[in-house]
Amino acid sequence: GDSVTQMEGPVTLSEEAFLTINCTYTATGYPSLFWYVQYPGEGLQLLLKATKADDKGSNKGFEATYRKETTSFHLEKGSVQVSDSAVYFCALSDAGNNRKLIWGLGTSLAVNP
Amino acid sequence: SAVISQKPSRDICQRGTSLTIQCQVDSQVTMMFWYRQQPGQSLTLIATANQGSEATYESGFVIDKFPISRPNLTFSTLTVSNMSPEDSSIYLCSVELWGAWGNNEQFFGPGTRLTVL
C-alpha cells in the first residue's frame, strides 16, 4: 500500500541555518503531497501542499517540490528561526480518496538562538 | 479555518476502564475524523464520522472497541473501551473544511494524550 518515509529526528540547528527534511513516498497513482507542522502545545496545521508533479508548495519561507522521478517531497528553508521549532509531518493522500491521509513518522526540529 | 477543541487534553486511566474523548468545532462540518498516534509511530486513521450516519472504520479498528458518536455538525466523541496499555496514545480529531489553499483541507484538534496503566 501507500507509504511515506520521513527523515528521522530530532534535528537541531542554529538560527539562520539551512534546513532540509527528507520525505519520500510510495504510491499507486498520483497522490497529493503535504507537509504539516505541529508547534508545541498546538494542533497540526497544514504548512504547504502540492497536487501534481513539479508543483512547488511554499509557505512561511518553507518550500517543497513534488518530484515524481525520485518520489520525493523534501522540505527546505533557507534560514530557520527559533519560532520554527516544531514537529514536521509529511503526508500523502491517494488519488482516489483525497480525504484519507497517509503519514510519515514526523521529524522534530529544534532551533537554537 | 476552524477552531477545534478536545477534552480531556490528557488522562491516565486504569486497565479495563473506558474513556470518552470529546471534540468540539466552532463551525458546522460534515466530515470529522479520528486519528491515533502511538509513541514513535505516525498518525493512523481510526474512523471517519459523518453526521447522521454510522462511522466508517479503517482496517484494524472496530466499533466495539472505539465507538463514535456524531450527534450534530459541531461535535463528536470517541470512546476507547476496555483499555489496555497498548491503547496509550495521542488521539486526534480533525475536520474537513474549505481552506486557505482553495480546496478542502483537514484541520486538527490539539489531541488527547492517553496513558493506560
PDB file of N, CA, C and O in Angstrom, chain A residues 3-56:
ATOM      1  N   SER A   3       2.729   4.554   1.256  1.00  0.00           N
ATOM      2  CA  SER A   3       3.502   4.810   2.476  1.00  0.00           C
ATOM      3  C   SER A   3       4.335   6.072   2.327  1.00  0.00           C
ATOM      4  O   SER A   3       4.593   6.526   1.209  1.00  0.00           O
ATOM      5  N   VAL A   4       4.754   6.606   3.453  1.00  0.00           N
ATOM      6  CA  VAL A   4       5.606   7.792   3.499  1.00  0.00           C
ATOM      7  C   VAL A   4       6.780   7.507   4.426  1.00  0.00           C
ATOM      8  O   VAL A   4       6.588   7.035   5.545  1.00  0.00           O
ATOM      9  N   THR A   5       7.974   7.795   3.947  1.00  0.00           N
ATOM     10  CA  THR A   5       9.182   7.626   4.747  1.00  0.00           C
ATOM     11  C   THR A   5       9.805   8.991   4.968  1.00  0.00           C
ATOM     12  O   THR A   5      10.088   9.721   4.012  1.00  0.00           O
ATOM     13  N   GLN A   6      10.015   9.310   6.196  1.00  0.00           N
ATOM     14  CA  GLN A   6      10.469  10.638   6.558  1.00  0.00           C
ATOM     15  C   GLN A   6      11.777  10.535   7.330  1.00  0.00           C
ATOM     16  O   GLN A   6      12.015   9.571   8.061  1.00  0.00           O
ATOM     17  N   MET A   7      12.583  11.545   7.151  1.00  0.00           N
ATOM     18  CA  MET A   7      13.873  11.619   7.828  1.00  0.00           C
ATOM     19  C   MET A   7      13.670  11.573   9.329  1.00  0.00           C
ATOM     20  O   MET A   7      12.791  12.247   9.862  1.00  0.00           O
ATOM     21  N   GLU A   8      14.494  10.786  10.001  1.00  0.00           N
ATOM     22  CA  GLU A   8      14.365  10.676  11.446  1.00  0.00           C
ATOM     23  C   GLU A   8      14.939  11.891  12.143  1.00  0.00           C
ATOM     24  O   GLU A   8      15.912  12.498  11.681  1.00  0.00           O
ATOM     25  N   GLY A   9      14.342  12.222  13.253  1.00  0.00           N
ATOM     26  CA  GLY A   9      14.878  13.324  14.037  1.00  0.00           C
ATOM     27  C   GLY A   9      15.483  12.801  15.321  1.00  0.00           C
ATOM     28  O   GLY A   9      15.708  11.597  15.450  1.00  0.00           O
ATOM     29  N   PRO A  10      15.705  13.649  16.294  1.00  0.00           N
ATOM     30  CA  PRO A  10      15.471  15.090  16.185  1.00  0.00           C
ATOM     31  C   PRO A  10      16.568  15.790  15.390  1.00  0.00           C
ATOM     32  O   PRO A  10      17.687  15.305  15.293  1.00  0.00           O
ATOM     33  N   VAL A  11      16.196  16.897  14.811  1.00  0.00           N
ATOM     34  CA  VAL A  11      17.131  17.746  14.100  1.00  0.00           C
ATOM     35  C   VAL A  11      17.342  18.999  14.946  1.00  0.00           C
ATOM     36  O   VAL A  11      16.376  19.621  15.379  1.00  0.00           O
ATOM     37  N   THR A  12      18.601  19.340  15.171  1.00  0.00           N
ATOM     38  CA  THR A  12      18.930  20.536  15.946  1.00  0.00           C
ATOM     39  C   THR A  12      19.788  21.449  15.086  1.00  0.00           C
ATOM     40  O   THR A  12      20.820  21.020  14.560  1.00  0.00           O
ATOM     41  N   LEU A  13      19.339  22.688  14.931  1.00  0.00           N
ATOM     42  CA  LEU A  13      20.050  23.655  14.110  1.00  0.00           C
ATOM     43  C   LEU A  13      20.215  24.961  14.863  1.00  0.00           C
ATOM     44  O   LEU A  13      19.458  25.254  15.796  1.00  0.00           O
ATOM     45  N   SER A  14      21.169  25.730  14.417  1.00  0.00           N
ATOM     46  CA  SER A  14      21.311  27.083  14.925  1.00  0.00           C
ATOM     47  C   SER A  14      20.459  28.018  14.077  1.00  0.00           C
ATOM     48  O   SER A  14      20.176  27.738  12.897  1.00  0.00           O
ATOM     49  N   GLU A  15      20.059  29.105  14.674  1.00  0.00           N
ATOM     50  CA  GLU A  15      19.263  30.090  13.946  1.00  0.00           C
ATOM     51  C   GLU A  15      19.999  30.531  12.676  1.00  0.00           C
ATOM     52  O   GLU A  15      21.224  30.660  12.660  1.00  0.00           O
ATOM     53  N   GLU A  16      19.235  30.711  11.601  1.00  0.00           N
ATOM     54  CA  GLU A  16      19.699  31.131  10.278  1.00  0.00           C
ATOM     55  C   GLU A  16      20.353  29.996   9.488  1.00  0.00           C
ATOM     56  O   GLU A  16      20.826  30.225   8.361  1.00  0.00           O
ATOM     57  N   ALA A  17      20.386  28.799  10.036  1.00  0.00           N
ATOM     58  CA  ALA A  17      20.923  27.669   9.277  1.00  0.00           C
ATOM     59  C   ALA A  17      19.933  27.228   8.214  1.00  0.00           C
ATOM     60  O   ALA A  17      18.740  27.558   8.261  1.00  0.00           O
ATOM     61  N   PHE A  18      20.441  26.457   7.245  1.00  0.00           N
ATOM     62  CA  PHE A  18      19.602  25.908   6.183  1.00  0.00           C
ATOM     63  C   PHE A  18      18.986  24.590   6.658  1.00  0.00           C
ATOM     64  O   PHE A  18      19.662  23.769   7.262  1.00  0.00           O
ATOM     65  N   LEU A  19      17.719  24.409   6.345  1.00  0.00           N
ATOM     66  CA  LEU A  19      17.000  23.210   6.785  1.00  0.00           C
ATOM     67  C   LEU A  19      16.584  22.370   5.588  1.00  0.00           C
ATOM     68  O   LEU A  19      16.052  22.897   4.601  1.00  0.00           O
ATOM     69  N   THR A  20      16.820  21.079   5.692  1.00  0.00           N
ATOM     70  CA  THR A  20      16.224  20.105   4.781  1.00  0.00           C
ATOM     71  C   THR A  20      15.690  18.948   5.602  1.00  0.00           C
ATOM     72  O   THR A  20      16.422  18.396   6.428  1.00  0.00           O
ATOM     73  N   ILE A  21      14.434  18.610   5.395  1.00  0.00           N
ATOM     74  CA  ILE A  21      13.858  17.400   5.984  1.00  0.00           C
ATOM     75  C   ILE A  21      13.393  16.536   4.815  1.00  0.00           C
ATOM     76  O   ILE A  21      12.543  16.938   4.025  1.00  0.00           O
ATOM     77  N   ASN A  22      13.988  15.367   4.712  1.00  0.00           N
ATOM     78  CA  ASN A  22      13.702  14.492   3.573  1.00  0.00           C
ATOM     79  C   ASN A  22      12.388  13.737   3.747  1.00  0.00           C
ATOM     80  O   ASN A  22      12.041  13.291   4.844  1.00  0.00           O
ATOM     81  N   CYS A  23      11.685  13.578   2.646  1.00  0.00           N
ATOM     82  CA  CYS A  23      10.453  12.799   2.623  1.00  0.00           C
ATOM     83  C   CYS A  23      10.371  12.085   1.283  1.00  0.00           C
ATOM     84  O   CYS A  23      10.486  12.725   0.245  1.00  0.00           O
ATOM     85  N   THR A  24      10.202  10.783   1.315  1.00  0.00           N
ATOM     86  CA  THR A  24       9.959  10.009   0.102  1.00  0.00           C
ATOM     87  C   THR A  24       8.683   9.213   0.284  1.00  0.00           C
ATOM     88  O   THR A  24       8.253   8.950   1.407  1.00  0.00           O
ATOM     89  N   TYR A  25       8.094   8.827  -0.824  1.00  0.00           N
ATOM     90  CA  TYR A  25       6.804   8.148  -0.736  1.00  0.00           C
ATOM     91  C   TYR A  25       6.729   6.998  -1.725  1.00  0.00           C
ATOM     92  O   TYR A  25       7.492   6.931  -2.692  1.00  0.00           O
ATOM     93  N   THR A  26       5.833   6.092  -1.463  1.00  0.00           N
ATOM     94  CA  THR A  26       5.437   5.078  -2.437  1.00  0.00           C
ATOM     95  C   THR A  26       3.934   5.157  -2.577  1.00  0.00           C
ATOM     96  O   THR A  26       3.207   5.271  -1.570  1.00  0.00           O
ATOM     97  N   ALA A  27       3.478   5.157  -3.797  1.00  0.00           N
ATOM     98  CA  ALA A  27       2.041   5.270  -4.032  1.00  0.00           C
ATOM     99  C   ALA A  27       1.703   4.760  -5.413  1.00  0.00           C
ATOM    100  O   ALA A  27       2.493   4.878  -6.342  1.00  0.00           O
ATOM    101  N   THR A  28       0.529   4.185  -5.527  1.00  0.00           N
ATOM    102  CA  THR A  28      -0.006   3.873  -6.849  1.00  0.00           C
ATOM    103  C   THR A  28      -0.790   5.093  -7.289  1.00  0.00           C
ATOM    104  O   THR A  28      -1.443   5.758  -6.477  1.00  0.00           O
ATOM    105  N   GLY A  29      -0.696   5.416  -8.521  1.00  0.00           N
ATOM    106  CA  GLY A  29      -1.414   6.588  -8.999  1.00  0.00           C
ATOM    107  C   GLY A  29      -0.635   7.863  -8.738  1.00  0.00           C
ATOM    108  O   GLY A  29       0.596   7.865  -8.628  1.00  0.00           O
ATOM    109  N   TYR A  30      -1.382   8.956  -8.582  1.00  0.00           N
ATOM    110  CA  TYR A  30      -0.765  10.278  -8.482  1.00  0.00           C
ATOM    111  C   TYR A  30      -1.290  10.996  -7.245  1.00  0.00           C
ATOM    112  O   TYR A  30      -2.272  11.735  -7.305  1.00  0.00           O
ATOM    113  N   PRO A  31      -0.609  10.792  -6.126  1.00  0.00           N
ATOM    114  CA  PRO A  31      -1.129  11.375  -4.876  1.00  0.00           C
ATOM    115  C   PRO A  31      -0.873  12.870  -4.786  1.00  0.00           C
ATOM    116  O   PRO A  31      -0.045  13.424  -5.511  1.00  0.00           O
ATOM    117  N   SER A  32      -1.583  13.514  -3.891  1.00  0.00           N
ATOM    118  CA  SER A  32      -1.231  14.858  -3.441  1.00  0.00           C
ATOM    119  C   SER A  32      -0.309  14.721  -2.238  1.00  0.00           C
ATOM    120  O   SER A  32      -0.399  13.751  -1.476  1.00  0.00           O
ATOM    121  N   LEU A  33       0.587  15.670  -2.082  1.00  0.00           N
ATOM    122  CA  LEU A  33       1.592  15.599  -1.018  1.00  0.00           C
ATOM    123  C   LEU A  33       1.490  16.819  -0.110  1.00  0.00           C
ATOM    124  O   LEU A  33       1.205  17.934  -0.591  1.00  0.00           O
ATOM    125  N   PHE A  34       1.742  16.606   1.169  1.00  0.00           N
ATOM    126  CA  PHE A  34       1.535  17.642   2.168  1.00  0.00           C
ATOM    127  C   PHE A  34       2.689  17.666   3.165  1.00  0.00           C
ATOM    128  O   PHE A  34       3.307  16.633   3.447  1.00  0.00           O
ATOM    129  N   TRP A  35       2.915  18.848   3.704  1.00  0.00           N
ATOM    130  CA  TRP A  35       3.697  18.993   4.923  1.00  0.00           C
ATOM    131  C   TRP A  35       2.806  19.657   5.967  1.00  0.00           C
ATOM    132  O   TRP A  35       2.240  20.718   5.717  1.00  0.00           O
ATOM    133  N   TYR A  36       2.720  18.999   7.127  1.00  0.00           N
ATOM    134  CA  TYR A  36       2.013  19.554   8.267  1.00  0.00           C
ATOM    135  C   TYR A  36       3.043  19.896   9.344  1.00  0.00           C
ATOM    136  O   TYR A  36       4.098  19.262   9.445  1.00  0.00           O
ATOM    137  N   VAL A  37       2.696  20.866  10.179  1.00  0.00           N
ATOM    138  CA  VAL A  37       3.574  21.268  11.272  1.00  0.00           C
ATOM    139  C   VAL A  37       2.773  21.286  12.564  1.00  0.00           C
ATOM    140  O   VAL A  37       1.585  21.638  12.571  1.00  0.00           O
ATOM    141  N   GLN A  38       3.432  20.863  13.630  1.00  0.00           N
ATOM    142  CA  GLN A  38       2.790  20.892  14.950  1.00  0.00           C
ATOM    143  C   GLN A  38       3.703  21.646  15.907  1.00  0.00           C
ATOM    144  O   GLN A  38       4.750  21.130  16.327  1.00  0.00           O
ATOM    145  N   TYR A  39       3.303  22.868  16.237  1.00  0.00           N
ATOM    146  CA  TYR A  39       4.056  23.662  17.185  1.00  0.00           C
ATOM    147  C   TYR A  39       3.737  23.183  18.596  1.00  0.00           C
ATOM    148  O   TYR A  39       2.672  22.609  18.834  1.00  0.00           O
ATOM    149  N   PRO A  40       4.632  23.409  19.533  1.00  0.00           N
ATOM    150  CA  PRO A  40       4.421  22.918  20.903  1.00  0.00           C
ATOM    151  C   PRO A  40       3.077  23.353  21.464  1.00  0.00           C
ATOM    152  O   PRO A  40       2.732  24.530  21.450  1.00  0.00           O
ATOM    153  N   GLY A  41       2.299  22.381  21.925  1.00  0.00           N
ATOM    154  CA  GLY A  41       1.021  22.675  22.553  1.00  0.00           C
ATOM    155  C   GLY A  41      -0.105  23.007  21.601  1.00  0.00           C
ATOM    156  O   GLY A  41      -1.207  23.358  22.045  1.00  0.00           O
ATOM    157  N   GLU A  42       0.131  22.893  20.317  1.00  0.00           N
ATOM    158  CA  GLU A  42      -0.896  23.233  19.335  1.00  0.00           C
ATOM    159  C   GLU A  42      -1.250  22.031  18.470  1.00  0.00           C
ATOM    160  O   GLU A  42      -0.575  21.010  18.480  1.00  0.00           O
ATOM    161  N   GLY A  43      -2.329  22.182  17.715  1.00  0.00           N
ATOM    162  CA  GLY A  43      -2.738  21.118  16.807  1.00  0.00           C
ATOM    163  C   GLY A  43      -1.953  21.145  15.511  1.00  0.00           C
ATOM    164  O   GLY A  43      -1.257  22.108  15.194  1.00  0.00           O
ATOM    165  N   LEU A  44      -2.065  20.075  14.750  1.00  0.00           N
ATOM    166  CA  LEU A  44      -1.418  20.008  13.444  1.00  0.00           C
ATOM    167  C   LEU A  44      -1.978  21.078  12.521  1.00  0.00           C
ATOM    168  O   LEU A  44      -3.184  21.321  12.480  1.00  0.00           O
ATOM    169  N   GLN A  45      -1.085  21.703  11.754  1.00  0.00           N
ATOM    170  CA  GLN A  45      -1.508  22.718  10.780  1.00  0.00           C
ATOM    171  C   GLN A  45      -0.903  22.371   9.426  1.00  0.00           C
ATOM    172  O   GLN A  45       0.246  21.951   9.361  1.00  0.00           O
ATOM    173  N   LEU A  46      -1.675  22.584   8.391  1.00  0.00           N
ATOM    174  CA  LEU A  46      -1.139  22.392   7.057  1.00  0.00           C
ATOM    175  C   LEU A  46      -0.127  23.494   6.769  1.00  0.00           C
ATOM    176  O   LEU A  46      -0.435  24.683   6.868  1.00  0.00           O
ATOM    177  N   LEU A  47       1.086  23.100   6.400  1.00  0.00           N
ATOM    178  CA  LEU A  47       2.140  24.070   6.101  1.00  0.00           C
ATOM    179  C   LEU A  47       2.179  24.373   4.607  1.00  0.00           C
ATOM    180  O   LEU A  47       2.220  25.527   4.200  1.00  0.00           O
ATOM    181  N   LEU A  48       2.183  23.326   3.789  1.00  0.00           N
ATOM    182  CA  LEU A  48       2.164  23.518   2.351  1.00  0.00           C
ATOM    183  C   LEU A  48       1.742  22.213   1.685  1.00  0.00           C
ATOM    184  O   LEU A  48       1.737  21.161   2.312  1.00  0.00           O
ATOM    185  N   LYS A  49       1.401  22.319   0.411  1.00  0.00           N
ATOM    186  CA  LYS A  49       0.966  21.140  -0.317  1.00  0.00           C
ATOM    187  C   LYS A  49       1.326  21.264  -1.791  1.00  0.00           C
ATOM    188  O   LYS A  49       1.616  22.359  -2.274  1.00  0.00           O
ATOM    189  N   ALA A  50       1.296  20.131  -2.470  1.00  0.00           N
ATOM    190  CA  ALA A  50       1.490  20.096  -3.922  1.00  0.00           C
ATOM    191  C   ALA A  50       0.632  18.964  -4.462  1.00  0.00           C
ATOM    192  O   ALA A  50       0.580  17.885  -3.868  1.00  0.00           O
ATOM    193  N   THR A  51      -0.035  19.215  -5.548  1.00  0.00           N
ATOM    194  CA  THR A  51      -1.003  18.240  -6.034  1.00  0.00           C
ATOM    195  C   THR A  51      -0.580  17.505  -7.293  1.00  0.00           C
ATOM    196  O   THR A  51      -1.210  16.507  -7.669  1.00  0.00           O
ATOM    197  N   LYS A  52       0.495  17.964  -7.957  1.00  0.00           N
ATOM    198  CA  LYS A  52       0.948  17.223  -9.135  1.00  0.00           C
ATOM    199  C   LYS A  52       2.441  17.397  -9.307  1.00  0.00           C
ATOM    200  O   LYS A  52       3.072  18.279  -8.717  1.00  0.00           O
ATOM    201  N   ALA A  53       3.007  16.549 -10.141  1.00  0.00           N
ATOM    202  CA  ALA A  53       4.451  16.519 -10.358  1.00  0.00           C
ATOM    203  C   ALA A  53       4.969  17.895 -10.764  1.00  0.00           C
ATOM    204  O   ALA A  53       4.334  18.606 -11.548  1.00  0.00           O
ATOM    205  N   ASP A  54       6.127  18.248 -10.183  1.00  0.00           N
ATOM    206  CA  ASP A  54       6.840  19.507 -10.429  1.00  0.00           C
ATOM    207  C   ASP A  54       6.195  20.713  -9.772  1.00  0.00           C
ATOM    208  O   ASP A  54       6.760  21.811  -9.846  1.00  0.00           O
ATOM    209  N   ASP A  55       5.066  20.534  -9.113  1.00  0.00           N
ATOM    210  CA  ASP A  55       4.490  21.622  -8.323  1.00  0.00           C
ATOM    211  C   ASP A  55       5.415  21.941  -7.165  1.00  0.00           C
ATOM    212  O   ASP A  55       6.006  21.046  -6.555  1.00  0.00           O
ATOM    213  N   LYS A  56       5.492  23.222  -6.831  1.00  0.00           N
ATOM    214  CA  LYS A  56       6.238  23.629  -5.643  1.00  0.00           C
ATOM    215  C   LYS A  56       5.257  24.254  -4.670  1.00  0.00           C
ATOM    216  O   LYS A  56       4.578  25.233  -5.014  1.00  0.00           O
TER     217      LYS A  56
END
